[in-house]
mmCIF file of C-alpha atoms in Angstrom:
data_model
loop_
_atom_site.group_PDB
_atom_site.id
_atom_site.type_symbol
_atom_site.label_atom_id
_atom_site.label_comp_id
_atom_site.label_asym_id
_atom_site.label_seq_id
_atom_site.Cartn_x
_atom_site.Cartn_y
_atom_site.Cartn_z
ATOM 1 C CA MET Z 1 -0.008 -0.006 0.009
ATOM 2 C CA ASN Z 2 2.831 2.341 0.973
ATOM 3 C CA ASN Z 3 4.703 1.399 -2.285
ATOM 4 C CA LYS Z 4 1.685 2.349 -4.421
ATOM 5 C CA SER Z 5 1.354 5.634 -2.565
ATOM 6 C CA GLY Z 6 5.046 6.341 -3.106
ATOM 7 C CA LEU Z 7 4.825 5.583 -6.866
ATOM 8 C CA ALA Z 8 1.846 7.910 -7.245
ATOM 9 C CA SER Z 9 3.661 10.629 -5.426
ATOM 10 C CA THR Z 10 6.723 10.173 -7.646
ATOM 11 C CA ASP Z 11 4.643 10.349 -10.844
ATOM 12 C CA PHE Z 12 2.880 13.486 -9.709
ATOM 13 C CA ALA Z 13 6.154 15.114 -8.757
ATOM 14 C CA THR Z 14 7.577 14.303 -12.223
ATOM 15 C CA ASN Z 15 4.538 15.862 -13.888
ATOM 16 C CA ALA Z 16 4.644 18.886 -11.537
ATOM 17 C CA ILE Z 17 8.311 19.445 -12.386
ATOM 18 C CA ALA Z 18 7.534 19.299 -16.138
ATOM 19 C CA LYS Z 19 4.724 21.794 -15.650
ATOM 20 C CA LEU Z 20 7.049 24.016 -13.607
ATOM 21 C CA ARG Z 21 9.577 24.047 -16.447
ATOM 22 C CA ARG Z 22 6.859 25.167 -18.909
ATOM 23 C CA LEU Z 23 5.749 27.786 -16.341
ATOM 24 C CA LYS Z 24 9.331 29.075 -16.046
ATOM 25 C CA ILE Z 25 9.362 29.609 -19.862
ATOM 26 C CA GLN Z 26 6.042 31.474 -19.632
ATOM 27 C CA GLU Z 27 7.448 33.409 -16.652
ATOM 28 C CA SER Z 28 10.401 34.666 -18.750
ATOM 29 C CA VAL Z 29 8.090 35.693 -21.595
ATOM 30 C CA LEU Z 30 5.789 37.558 -19.171
ATOM 31 C CA ASN Z 31 8.808 39.187 -17.503
ATOM 32 C CA SER Z 32 9.885 40.461 -20.901
ATOM 33 C CA SER Z 33 6.364 41.736 -21.754
ATOM 34 C CA VAL Z 34 5.958 43.515 -18.394
ATOM 35 C CA HIS Z 35 9.395 45.035 -18.623
ATOM 36 C CA LYS Z 36 8.443 46.334 -22.069
ATOM 37 C CA VAL Z 37 5.168 47.786 -20.731
ATOM 38 C CA PHE Z 38 6.985 49.569 -17.913
ATOM 39 C CA SER Z 39 9.949 50.833 -19.914
ATOM 40 C CA THR Z 40 8.465 51.980 -23.277
ATOM 41 C CA PRO Z 41 6.366 54.983 -22.037
ATOM 42 C CA HIS Z 42 9.376 56.542 -20.363
ATOM 43 C CA GLU Z 43 11.301 57.400 -23.548
ATOM 44 C CA HIS Z 44 10.573 61.126 -23.292
ATOM 45 C CA GLU Z 45 10.864 63.385 -20.292
ATOM 46 C CA GLU Z 46 7.609 65.164 -21.162
ATOM 47 C CA PHE Z 47 5.681 61.918 -21.154
ATOM 48 C CA ARG Z 48 7.331 60.794 -17.935
ATOM 49 C CA THR Z 49 6.023 63.910 -16.192
ATOM 50 C CA THR Z 50 2.528 63.334 -17.505
ATOM 51 C CA PHE Z 51 2.698 59.680 -16.517
ATOM 52 C CA LYS Z 52 3.624 60.492 -12.858
ATOM 53 C CA GLY Z 53 0.771 62.971 -12.566
ATOM 54 C CA ASN Z 54 -1.856 60.653 -13.985
ATOM 55 C CA ASN Z 55 -3.338 58.740 -10.994
ATOM 56 C CA GLU Z 56 -5.647 56.634 -13.153
ATOM 57 C CA LEU Z 57 -2.802 55.398 -15.248
ATOM 58 C CA LYS Z 58 -0.734 54.663 -12.140
ATOM 59 C CA GLN Z 59 -3.546 52.577 -10.674
ATOM 60 C CA TYR Z 60 -3.935 50.696 -13.946
ATOM 61 C CA LEU Z 61 -0.205 49.846 -14.003
ATOM 62 C CA ASN Z 62 -0.195 48.936 -10.322
ATOM 63 C CA THR Z 63 -2.971 46.444 -11.032
ATOM 64 C CA ILE Z 64 -0.872 44.797 -13.742
ATOM 65 C CA LYS Z 65 2.193 44.802 -11.471
ATOM 66 C CA ASN Z 66 0.304 43.269 -8.564
ATOM 67 C CA SER Z 67 -1.091 40.571 -10.773
ATOM 68 C CA PHE Z 68 2.415 39.796 -11.973
ATOM 69 C CA ILE Z 69 3.849 39.761 -8.454
ATOM 70 C CA GLU Z 70 1.044 37.470 -7.279
ATOM 71 C CA ILE Z 71 1.856 34.974 -10.072
ATOM 72 C CA LYS Z 72 5.547 35.254 -9.382
ATOM 73 C CA ASN Z 73 5.095 34.574 -5.614
ATOM 74 C CA LEU Z 74 2.872 31.609 -6.318
ATOM 75 C CA LEU Z 75 5.410 30.199 -8.721
ATOM 76 C CA GLU Z 76 8.185 30.647 -6.130
ATOM 77 C CA ASP Z 77 6.112 28.805 -3.521
ATOM 78 C CA VAL Z 78 5.564 25.843 -5.884
ATOM 79 C CA LYS Z 79 9.221 25.819 -6.849
ATOM 80 C CA ILE Z 80 10.409 25.732 -3.166
ATOM 81 C CA SER Z 81 7.928 23.053 -2.182
ATOM 82 C CA THR Z 82 8.975 20.780 -5.076
ATOM 83 C CA ASN Z 83 12.688 21.594 -5.039
ATOM 84 C CA SER Z 84 13.892 18.206 -3.554
ATOM 85 C CA SER Z 85 12.651 14.677 -3.315
ATOM 86 C CA GLU Z 86 12.703 14.821 0.509
ATOM 87 C CA THR Z 87 10.157 17.705 0.671
ATOM 88 C CA ILE Z 88 8.030 16.075 -2.044
ATOM 89 C CA GLY Z 89 7.424 13.006 0.204
ATOM 90 C CA GLN Z 90 6.128 15.200 3.011
ATOM 91 C CA LEU Z 91 3.771 17.373 0.800
ATOM 92 C CA ASP Z 92 0.080 17.205 0.602
ATOM 93 C CA ILE Z 93 -0.384 16.189 -3.017
ATOM 94 C CA ASN Z 94 -3.825 17.767 -3.311
ATOM 95 C CA GLU Z 95 -2.522 21.110 -2.048
ATOM 96 C CA VAL Z 96 0.387 21.157 -4.490
ATOM 97 C CA LYS Z 97 -1.941 20.156 -7.308
ATOM 98 C CA ARG Z 98 -4.355 22.995 -6.379
ATOM 99 C CA ASP Z 99 -1.473 25.530 -6.353
ATOM 100 C CA VAL Z 100 -0.172 24.432 -9.736
ATOM 101 C CA LEU Z 101 -3.624 24.581 -11.323
ATOM 102 C CA ASN Z 102 -4.203 27.972 -9.687
ATOM 103 C CA LEU Z 103 -0.861 29.196 -11.009
ATOM 104 C CA GLU Z 104 -1.646 27.916 -14.523
ATOM 105 C CA ALA Z 105 -5.126 29.630 -14.478
ATOM 106 C CA LYS Z 106 -3.608 32.936 -13.313
ATOM 107 C CA LEU Z 107 -0.928 32.782 -16.027
ATOM 108 C CA THR Z 108 -3.526 32.128 -18.703
ATOM 109 C CA SER Z 109 -5.721 34.927 -17.481
ATOM 110 C CA PHE Z 110 -2.802 37.362 -17.261
ATOM 111 C CA LYS Z 111 -1.570 36.384 -20.728
ATOM 112 C CA SER Z 112 -5.042 36.982 -22.183
ATOM 113 C CA PHE Z 113 -5.284 40.330 -20.413
ATOM 114 C CA LEU Z 114 -1.895 41.421 -21.892
ATOM 115 C CA GLN Z 115 -2.915 40.407 -25.395
ATOM 116 C CA LYS Z 116 -6.135 42.401 -25.143
ATOM 117 C CA GLU Z 117 -4.228 45.437 -23.815
ATOM 118 C CA ILE Z 118 -1.661 45.224 -26.664
ATOM 119 C CA ALA Z 119 -4.485 45.030 -29.193
ATOM 120 C CA THR Z 120 -6.076 48.138 -27.630
ATOM 121 C CA LEU Z 121 -2.760 50.030 -27.695
ATOM 122 C CA LYS Z 122 -2.271 49.122 -31.394
ATOM 123 C CA PHE Z 123 -5.797 50.431 -32.161
ATOM 124 C CA HIS Z 124 -5.157 53.719 -30.365
ATOM 125 C CA PHE Z 125 -1.737 53.994 -32.017
ATOM 126 C CA ASN Z 126 -3.305 53.619 -35.509
ATOM 127 C CA GLU Z 127 -6.005 56.100 -34.555
ATOM 128 C CA ILE Z 128 -3.459 58.734 -33.432
ATOM 129 C CA GLN Z 129 -1.263 58.071 -36.453
ATOM 130 C CA GLY Z 130 -4.332 58.699 -38.729
ATOM 131 C CA GLU Z 131 -5.097 61.944 -36.884
ATOM 132 C CA LEU Z 132 -1.406 63.101 -37.316
ATOM 133 C CA LYS Z 133 -1.545 62.320 -41.020
ATOM 134 C CA GLY Z 134 -4.784 64.256 -41.324
ATOM 135 C CA LYS Z 135 -3.259 67.226 -39.441
ATOM 136 C CA ARG Z 136 -0.176 67.157 -41.695
ATOM 137 C CA PHE Z 137 -2.428 67.181 -44.765
ATOM 138 C CA GLU Z 138 -4.391 70.142 -43.370
ATOM 139 C CA ASP Z 139 -1.193 71.994 -42.619
ATOM 140 C CA HIS Z 140 0.111 71.274 -46.137
ATOM 141 C CA LYS Z 141 -3.165 72.561 -47.587
ATOM 142 C CA LYS Z 142 -2.877 75.825 -45.565
ATOM 143 C CA ASN Z 143 0.743 76.393 -46.556
ATOM 144 C CA TYR Z 144 0.340 75.353 -50.151
ATOM 145 C CA LYS Z 145 0.675 78.210 -52.558
ATOM 146 C CA PRO Z 146 -0.147 77.290 -56.140
ATOM 147 C CA ASN Z 147 1.599 78.920 -59.026
ATOM 148 C CA LYS Z 148 -0.486 81.910 -59.941
ATOM 149 C CA GLN Z 149 -1.561 81.835 -63.544
ATOM 150 C CA THR Z 150 -3.247 84.843 -64.898
ATOM 151 C CA THR Z 151 -6.602 83.742 -66.320
ATOM 152 C CA LYS Z 152 -7.925 85.861 -69.067
ATOM 153 C CA GLN Z 153 -11.172 87.633 -68.316
ATOM 154 C CA TYR Z 154 -14.098 87.102 -70.618
ATOM 155 C CA THR Z 155 -13.728 90.662 -71.986
ATOM 156 C CA GLU Z 156 -10.080 89.982 -72.816
ATOM 157 C CA ILE Z 157 -10.698 87.018 -75.108
ATOM 158 C CA VAL Z 158 -10.482 88.857 -78.422
ATOM 159 C CA PRO Z 159 -9.577 87.319 -81.788
ATOM 160 C CA SER Z 160 -6.296 88.603 -83.292
ATOM 161 C CA PRO Z 161 -7.810 90.437 -86.294
ATOM 162 C CA VAL Z 162 -10.138 92.232 -83.914
ATOM 163 C CA ARG Z 163 -7.190 93.208 -81.698
ATOM 164 C CA VAL Z 164 -5.397 94.551 -84.778
ATOM 165 C CA LEU Z 165 -8.398 96.696 -85.637
ATOM 166 C CA ILE Z 166 -8.852 97.847 -82.037
ATOM 167 C CA ASN Z 167 -5.218 99.004 -81.844
ATOM 168 C CA SER Z 168 -5.229 100.453 -85.354
ATOM 169 C CA PRO Z 169 -5.204 104.298 -85.694
ATOM 170 C CA PHE Z 170 -7.997 103.923 -88.261
ATOM 171 C CA LYS Z 171 -10.946 103.068 -86.008
ATOM 172 C CA CYS Z 172 -13.664 100.667 -87.141
ATOM 173 C CA PRO Z 173 -17.109 101.598 -85.711
ATOM 174 C CA GLU Z 174 -18.542 98.048 -86.070
ATOM 175 C CA VAL Z 175 -15.666 96.523 -84.004
ATOM 176 C CA GLU Z 176 -15.804 99.290 -81.440
ATOM 177 C CA ASN Z 177 -19.580 98.921 -81.015
ATOM 178 C CA PHE Z 178 -19.445 95.171 -80.503
ATOM 179 C CA GLN Z 179 -16.480 95.350 -78.099
ATOM 180 C CA ALA Z 180 -18.203 98.034 -76.040
ATOM 181 C CA PHE Z 181 -21.343 95.882 -75.937
ATOM 182 C CA ILE Z 182 -19.300 92.899 -74.636
ATOM 183 C CA MET Z 183 -17.413 95.086 -72.094
ATOM 184 C CA ASN Z 184 -20.713 96.257 -70.614
ATOM 185 C CA SER Z 185 -22.422 92.875 -70.603
ATOM 186 C CA GLN Z 186 -22.198 89.881 -68.296
ATOM 187 C CA ARG Z 187 -21.141 86.561 -69.795
ATOM 188 C CA TYR Z 188 -24.102 84.769 -71.411
ATOM 189 C CA GLY Z 189 -26.148 87.857 -70.644
ATOM 190 C CA GLY Z 190 -26.234 87.073 -66.974
ATOM 191 C CA TRP Z 191 -27.600 83.527 -67.491
ATOM 192 C CA ASN Z 192 -25.712 80.342 -66.736
ATOM 193 C CA GLU Z 193 -24.113 78.519 -69.657
ATOM 194 C CA TYR Z 194 -26.507 75.510 -69.639
ATOM 195 C CA ASN Z 195 -29.723 77.610 -69.747
ATOM 196 C CA HIS Z 196 -28.206 80.025 -72.240
ATOM 197 C CA ASN Z 197 -27.336 77.199 -74.653
ATOM 198 C CA ILE Z 198 -30.872 75.910 -74.492
ATOM 199 C CA PHE Z 199 -32.145 79.422 -75.106
ATOM 200 C CA VAL Z 200 -29.936 79.768 -78.204
ATOM 201 C CA GLN Z 201 -31.146 76.487 -79.632
ATOM 202 C CA ILE Z 202 -34.773 77.666 -79.315
ATOM 203 C CA TRP Z 203 -33.919 81.124 -80.611
ATOM 204 C CA ASN Z 204 -32.267 79.731 -83.742
ATOM 205 C CA LYS Z 205 -35.330 77.637 -84.316
ATOM 206 C CA HIS Z 206 -37.686 80.663 -84.262
ATOM 207 C CA PHE Z 207 -35.606 83.693 -85.382
ATOM 208 C CA HIS Z 208 -32.501 82.548 -87.277
ATOM 209 C CA MET Z 209 -32.271 84.139 -90.707
ATOM 210 C CA ASP Z 210 -29.659 85.347 -93.200
ATOM 211 C CA ASN Z 211 -30.602 89.008 -93.124
ATOM 212 C CA VAL Z 212 -29.499 90.125 -89.639
ATOM 213 C CA ASP Z 213 -30.106 93.772 -90.437
ATOM 214 C CA VAL Z 214 -33.837 93.334 -89.687
ATOM 215 C CA LEU Z 215 -33.260 90.854 -86.872
ATOM 216 C CA ILE Z 216 -33.947 93.202 -83.950
ATOM 217 C CA ASN Z 217 -37.154 94.504 -85.582
ATOM 218 C CA VAL Z 218 -38.362 90.925 -86.124
ATOM 219 C CA CYS Z 219 -37.726 89.948 -82.464
ATOM 220 C CA ASN Z 220 -39.517 93.055 -81.109
ATOM 221 C CA SER Z 221 -42.150 93.777 -83.771
ATOM 222 C CA ASP Z 222 -45.898 93.447 -83.055
ATOM 223 C CA GLU Z 223 -46.273 92.002 -86.479
ATOM 224 C CA ASN Z 224 -44.445 88.846 -85.323
ATOM 225 C CA ILE Z 225 -46.375 88.492 -82.050
ATOM 226 C CA ASP Z 226 -47.413 84.896 -82.810
ATOM 227 C CA ARG Z 227 -43.793 83.816 -83.414
ATOM 228 C CA ILE Z 228 -42.617 85.681 -80.279
ATOM 229 C CA GLN Z 229 -45.395 84.106 -78.194
ATOM 230 C CA SER Z 230 -44.549 80.634 -79.501
ATOM 231 C CA PHE Z 231 -40.904 81.259 -78.694
ATOM 232 C CA ASN Z 232 -41.623 82.500 -75.119
ATOM 233 C CA GLU Z 233 -43.833 79.496 -74.400
ATOM 234 C CA GLU Z 234 -41.195 76.962 -75.561
ATOM 235 C CA VAL Z 235 -38.476 78.683 -73.407
ATOM 236 C CA LEU Z 236 -40.704 78.655 -70.370
ATOM 237 C CA GLN Z 237 -41.406 74.936 -70.916
ATOM 238 C CA LYS Z 238 -37.809 73.855 -71.510
ATOM 239 C CA ILE Z 239 -36.027 76.152 -68.962
ATOM 240 C CA PRO Z 240 -37.778 75.759 -65.589
ATOM 241 C CA GLY Z 241 -37.511 78.662 -63.170
ATOM 242 C CA THR Z 242 -37.487 81.391 -65.836
ATOM 243 C CA THR Z 243 -40.088 84.125 -66.031
ATOM 244 C CA LEU Z 244 -41.536 85.898 -69.052
ATOM 245 C CA LYS Z 245 -39.747 89.037 -68.001
ATOM 246 C CA ASP Z 246 -36.415 87.163 -67.947
ATOM 247 C CA ILE Z 247 -37.016 85.760 -71.445
ATOM 248 C CA ILE Z 248 -37.935 89.106 -72.992
ATOM 249 C CA SER Z 249 -34.872 90.795 -71.425
ATOM 250 C CA HIS Z 250 -32.535 87.967 -72.549
ATOM 251 C CA ASN Z 251 -34.091 87.912 -76.051
ATOM 252 C CA LYS Z 252 -33.434 91.629 -76.371
ATOM 253 C CA TRP Z 253 -29.819 91.243 -75.190
ATOM 254 C CA TYR Z 254 -29.123 88.218 -77.430
ATOM 255 C CA SER Z 255 -30.669 89.822 -80.497
ATOM 256 C CA GLU Z 256 -28.490 92.840 -80.144
ATOM 257 C CA TYR Z 257 -25.480 90.578 -79.499
ATOM 258 C CA VAL Z 258 -26.074 88.649 -82.749
ATOM 259 C CA TYR Z 259 -26.698 91.797 -84.743
ATOM 260 C CA LEU Z 260 -23.548 93.616 -83.489
ATOM 261 C CA LYS Z 261 -21.361 90.451 -83.829
ATOM 262 C CA SER Z 262 -22.594 90.071 -87.430
ATOM 263 C CA CYS Z 263 -21.676 93.692 -88.155
ATOM 264 C CA GLN Z 264 -18.239 93.120 -86.690
ATOM 265 C CA GLN Z 265 -17.808 89.982 -88.790
ATOM 266 C CA ARG Z 266 -18.678 91.789 -92.004
ATOM 267 C CA ALA Z 267 -16.259 94.568 -91.058
ATOM 268 C CA LEU Z 268 -13.555 91.965 -90.469
ATOM 269 C CA GLU Z 269 -14.192 90.282 -93.802
ATOM 270 C CA LYS Z 270 -14.045 93.573 -95.563
ATOM 271 C CA TRP Z 271 -10.789 94.438 -93.751
ATOM 272 C CA LYS Z 272 -9.311 91.046 -94.727
ATOM 273 C CA ASP Z 273 -10.452 91.488 -98.344
ATOM 274 C CA ASN Z 274 -8.838 94.946 -98.491
ATOM 275 C CA LYS Z 275 -5.697 93.441 -96.907
ATOM 276 C CA ARG Z 276 -5.598 90.796 -99.598
ATOM 277 C CA LYS Z 277 -6.065 93.373 -102.366
ATOM 278 C CA ILE Z 278 -3.281 95.513 -100.938
ATOM 279 C CA LYS Z 279 -1.026 92.514 -100.676
ATOM 280 C CA LYS Z 280 -1.812 91.522 -104.263
ATOM 281 C CA THR Z 281 -1.123 95.058 -105.501
ATOM 282 C CA CYS Z 282 2.191 95.077 -103.620
ATOM 283 C CA GLN Z 283 3.128 91.702 -105.076
ATOM 284 C CA GLN Z 284 2.305 92.917 -108.584
ATOM 285 C CA GLN Z 285 4.275 96.107 -108.105
ATOM 286 C CA ASN Z 286 7.211 94.104 -106.764
ATOM 287 C CA ALA Z 287 7.022 91.732 -109.731
ATOM 288 C CA LYS Z 288 6.901 94.675 -112.126
ATOM 289 C CA HIS Z 289 9.906 96.265 -110.380
ATOM 290 C CA ASP Z 290 11.863 93.019 -110.555
ATOM 291 C CA LEU Z 291 11.064 92.669 -114.295
ATOM 292 C CA GLN Z 292 12.333 96.187 -114.963
ATOM 293 C CA SER Z 293 15.443 95.542 -113.011
ATOM 294 C CA ASN Z 294 16.108 92.348 -114.974
ATOM 295 C CA ARG Z 295 15.603 94.158 -118.246
ATOM 296 C CA LEU Z 296 17.989 96.960 -117.201
ATOM 297 C CA SER Z 297 20.616 94.396 -116.185
ATOM 298 C CA MET Z 298 20.192 92.538 -119.478
ATOM 299 C CA SER Z 299 20.501 95.800 -121.428
ATOM 300 C CA SER Z 300 23.615 96.739 -119.470
ATOM 301 C CA GLY Z 301 25.152 93.302 -120.117
ATOM 302 C CA THR Z 302 24.405 93.491 -123.866
ATOM 303 C CA ALA Z 303 26.001 96.935 -124.089
ATOM 304 C CA LYS Z 304 29.112 95.760 -122.333
ATOM 305 C CA SER Z 305 29.433 92.818 -124.677
ATOM 306 C CA LEU Z 306 29.090 95.004 -127.783
ATOM 307 C CA MET Z 307 31.749 97.398 -126.530
ATOM 308 C CA LYS Z 308 34.089 94.480 -125.864
ATOM 309 C CA LYS Z 309 33.624 93.176 -129.405
ATOM 310 C CA ARG Z 310 34.271 96.629 -130.824
ATOM 311 C CA ASP Z 311 37.494 96.905 -128.878
ATOM 312 C CA ILE Z 312 38.597 93.509 -130.164
ATOM 313 C CA ASN Z 313 37.895 94.509 -133.800
ATOM 314 C CA LYS Z 314 39.871 97.684 -133.414
ATOM 315 C CA GLY Z 315 42.842 95.778 -132.156
ATOM 316 C CA THR Z 316 42.898 93.510 -135.140
#
């Protein structure tokens, strides 16, 4: 009976020693983790001051430290009680077994707690890192100074022939009238581009014609009241939010715009035609001058050759 009891005690002691070895490995890992937790926050003096003054954080770290010390003391007790075969024979097996299981449970619980805390710290780290990136982006936006490029105003967008006529000492009334109209008008007559384009499509459908000289009279004449009424109704239907007053005002502006632009275009074509005629005249005069020069040079050459022949004949 005593032999069986001794064998059971020996087997349990062997198992307990094996468990203790595993617990020692876990102890070294936990020691390293706790040391990291305690040492990392103290890298900067400013943080160290904040850390000391934060009672809530101190209590939190004390809880971790106390848990670790409790596990360490329990492990030391088990190690001392199972250190030699003499003490093993005198131990209460159930008590040792309870201590080992208690130690294992505390280690598992503490390990799980540390893993959760590390995951929480990583989450907060990523959150702070994201906020810092956002702050850097905002600072960059505030300090960013784009290269200033001068954008031409609507009234400055003028075709080159028009610019030539504007700067010419010989003023063209048609060009001056249209440019003055543009200078004193808002772009698209004060409408937005989308609504204005729809208006132009409807306007071309009702009023477009080759003879622009009578255009303004057609758009405002009582004789064309049916056409004007049909035009107004279509605009009201296809451009929501417009009033009859807006349409009449815009129609007046656009009719004048088309008329003055057409007058300018005819003046430009006339100017180009005159320019071509002048250029052609100059080319003809240059060609005539070149022909005369060639004839003179040929005559001079012929005269020289005759004189040379005469001199030769005299010599013979």
